Each structure stands twice: as C-alpha cells, then as structure tokens.
Short mmCIF file of C-alpha atoms in Angstrom, two decimals:
data_model
loop_
_atom_site.label_atom_id
_atom_site.label_comp_id
_atom_site.label_asym_id
_atom_site.label_seq_id
_atom_site.Cartn_x
_atom_site.Cartn_y
_atom_site.Cartn_z
CA MET A 198 -86.71 -230.35 100.02
CA THR A 199 -83.76 -229.62 97.75
CA GLY A 200 -81.45 -226.69 97.28
CA SER A 201 -79.96 -225.31 94.12
CA PRO A 202 -77.86 -227.72 92.04
CA ALA A 203 -74.71 -225.96 93.22
CA SER A 204 -75.52 -226.38 96.89
CA GLY A 205 -77.07 -229.85 96.87
CA PRO A 206 -79.94 -230.90 99.14
CA LEU A 207 -80.67 -228.77 102.17
CA MET A 208 -79.90 -230.47 105.44
CA PRO A 209 -82.45 -230.21 108.24
CA LYS A 210 -81.41 -228.16 111.23
CA LEU A 211 -80.18 -230.04 114.27
CA ARG A 212 -81.58 -229.34 117.69
CA VAL A 213 -79.13 -227.83 120.13
CA GLU A 214 -79.35 -229.12 123.70
CA TYR A 215 -77.32 -228.52 126.85
CA THR A 216 -76.13 -230.83 129.59
CA GLU A 217 -76.79 -229.67 133.14
CA GLN A 218 -73.07 -228.94 133.48
CA ALA A 219 -73.11 -226.70 130.40
CA ARG A 220 -76.10 -224.82 131.80
CA LEU A 221 -74.20 -224.35 135.06
CA ASP A 222 -71.15 -223.13 133.13
CA LEU A 223 -73.25 -220.53 131.32
CA ARG A 224 -74.87 -219.40 134.57
CA GLN A 225 -71.44 -218.95 136.18
CA ILE A 226 -70.15 -217.01 133.17
CA PHE A 227 -73.20 -214.73 133.36
CA GLU A 228 -72.82 -214.21 137.12
CA ARG A 229 -69.10 -213.39 136.83
CA ARG A 230 -69.78 -210.82 134.11
CA LEU A 231 -72.74 -209.44 136.07
CA ALA A 232 -70.46 -208.84 139.08
CA GLN A 233 -67.78 -207.25 136.87
CA ARG A 234 -69.79 -205.12 134.44
CA GLY A 235 -73.45 -205.17 135.46
CA PRO A 236 -76.38 -206.49 133.43
CA GLU A 237 -76.63 -203.93 130.60
CA GLY A 238 -74.44 -202.27 128.03
CA TRP A 239 -72.42 -203.59 125.12
CA ASP A 240 -70.13 -205.50 127.51
CA GLY A 241 -72.68 -206.28 130.21
CA ALA A 242 -73.72 -209.73 131.34
CA ARG A 243 -76.78 -210.00 129.10
CA ALA A 244 -74.92 -209.01 125.93
CA HIS A 245 -71.99 -211.28 126.81
CA LEU A 246 -74.23 -214.30 127.32
CA ALA A 247 -76.22 -213.50 124.17
CA GLU A 248 -73.02 -213.53 122.11
CA ILE A 249 -71.99 -216.93 123.49
CA LEU A 250 -75.47 -218.36 122.87
CA SER A 251 -75.45 -217.00 119.32
CA THR A 252 -72.21 -218.88 118.64
CA ILE A 253 -73.75 -222.05 120.06
CA ASP A 254 -76.99 -221.59 118.09
CA GLY A 255 -74.94 -221.72 114.89
CA LEU A 256 -74.47 -225.43 115.50
CA ALA A 257 -78.03 -226.01 114.32
CA ASP A 258 -77.00 -225.05 110.77
CA PHE A 259 -73.33 -226.08 110.76
CA PRO A 260 -72.87 -228.84 113.36
CA GLU A 261 -69.55 -230.16 112.03
CA ARG A 262 -67.87 -226.77 111.80
CA GLY A 263 -66.00 -227.22 115.06
CA PRO A 264 -62.79 -229.26 114.98
CA ARG A 265 -62.45 -232.40 117.05
CA LEU A 266 -60.79 -231.99 120.42
CA SER A 267 -57.12 -232.88 120.05
CA GLU A 268 -56.89 -233.36 123.82
CA MET A 269 -59.27 -236.32 123.60
CA ALA A 270 -57.18 -238.38 121.16
CA ASP A 271 -55.18 -239.86 124.05
CA PHE A 272 -58.42 -241.06 125.66
CA GLY A 273 -59.82 -242.71 122.53
CA ASN A 274 -62.75 -240.31 122.35
CA ALA A 275 -62.62 -238.58 119.01
CA GLY A 276 -66.32 -237.63 118.98
CA LEU A 277 -66.07 -234.41 120.97
CA ARG A 278 -65.82 -231.17 119.04
CA GLN A 279 -65.27 -227.58 120.05
CA LEU A 280 -66.21 -224.08 119.09
CA SER A 281 -64.29 -221.04 120.16
CA HIS A 282 -65.85 -217.88 121.46
CA PRO A 283 -63.05 -215.78 122.93
CA LEU A 284 -62.16 -216.52 125.80
CA TYR A 285 -64.25 -219.68 125.91
CA ARG A 286 -64.09 -223.16 124.48
CA ILE A 287 -67.48 -224.73 123.85
CA VAL A 288 -67.30 -228.55 123.89
CA TYR A 289 -70.07 -230.48 122.19
CA PHE A 290 -70.92 -233.82 120.63
CA LEU A 291 -73.22 -234.81 117.81
CA ASP A 292 -75.70 -237.50 117.00
CA GLU A 293 -77.98 -237.64 113.98
CA GLU A 294 -80.51 -235.08 115.25
CA VAL A 295 -78.93 -233.23 118.17
CA ALA A 296 -75.83 -231.19 118.96
CA THR A 297 -75.32 -231.44 122.72
CA VAL A 298 -73.22 -228.80 124.45
CA ALA A 299 -71.30 -230.53 127.24
CA MET A 300 -69.12 -227.72 128.56
CA VAL A 301 -68.39 -224.01 128.21
CA ALA A 302 -65.08 -223.20 129.84
CA ASP A 303 -62.40 -220.54 129.91
CA GLY A 304 -59.87 -221.57 127.27
CA ARG A 305 -56.98 -220.29 129.37
CA ARG A 306 -57.48 -223.11 131.88
CA ASP A 307 -55.59 -226.41 131.91
CA PHE A 308 -58.03 -228.02 129.51
CA VAL A 309 -56.75 -231.61 129.71
CA THR A 310 -57.23 -231.69 133.48
CA LEU A 311 -60.61 -230.00 133.19
CA LEU A 312 -61.79 -232.53 130.58
CA GLN A 313 -60.58 -235.46 132.66
CA ARG A 314 -62.38 -234.15 135.73
CA ARG A 315 -65.61 -233.24 133.96
CA LEU A 316 -65.97 -236.06 131.46
CA PHE A 317 -64.31 -238.96 133.26
CA GLY A 318 -64.57 -238.03 136.94
CA ARG A 319 -60.78 -238.11 137.29
CA THR A 320 -58.84 -235.69 139.44
#
C-alpha cells in the first residue's frame, strides 16, 4: 500500500498495549475522578478516562510523536517516551509492532523517584 508521492508509503498502525501497572494507574485515575465528580458529565470519570485513552490511542498512528524521557538519560535507558495529557504523563516504549504503555502518572509528582521505583524497583 502506498500513499501519495508527497506523503510517501503509508505505515501500518501499531498495536497499543498496556502493562498491568498502566491498567492499574488508569483504574486509580478513574476511581479518583469518580469520587470527585461522579461518573457522568463533561468532567465526570467516564469522560475523563475517555480523553486519556484517546490520547493513548493516537500512538497507533504516530508512535514516535512523544519525546524521549529526559529523566532516563542518567540510567542509560533512552527507549522510553512520553505523552502528555494534562495533568498526566503517559510513559511508553516501542518495538516494531507494538507501543506499550508502561505508566500513567500525575505529572506533578517527583517523576525521577517514581520512575526508579516503578521501573527499577528502587526506593
């Protein structure tokens, strides 16, 4: 399959997958919003989660759009990337066919410590 000459060949979509930790993160985000605002409405838990998932789903078409995590340079792991969805940072990594979401966390947190704890088991 090819695109127009200006756009070059079309790239196949990547699959988007989630680690168990990322699924837990999303569940906790949903539950916090549910307790604060309820399930429905423009700012309810369902709409909030749908917006985050829509941002993540965009990885299927544009997997390299997120910058690499600058916090990981000191650890020699330059493969992790991030997307932003205010107030959250969505951490993911790529292989040839899959974008795997590893973490969805509040960007206001101490992210270096959180990454060390989550990705390397350090405290």
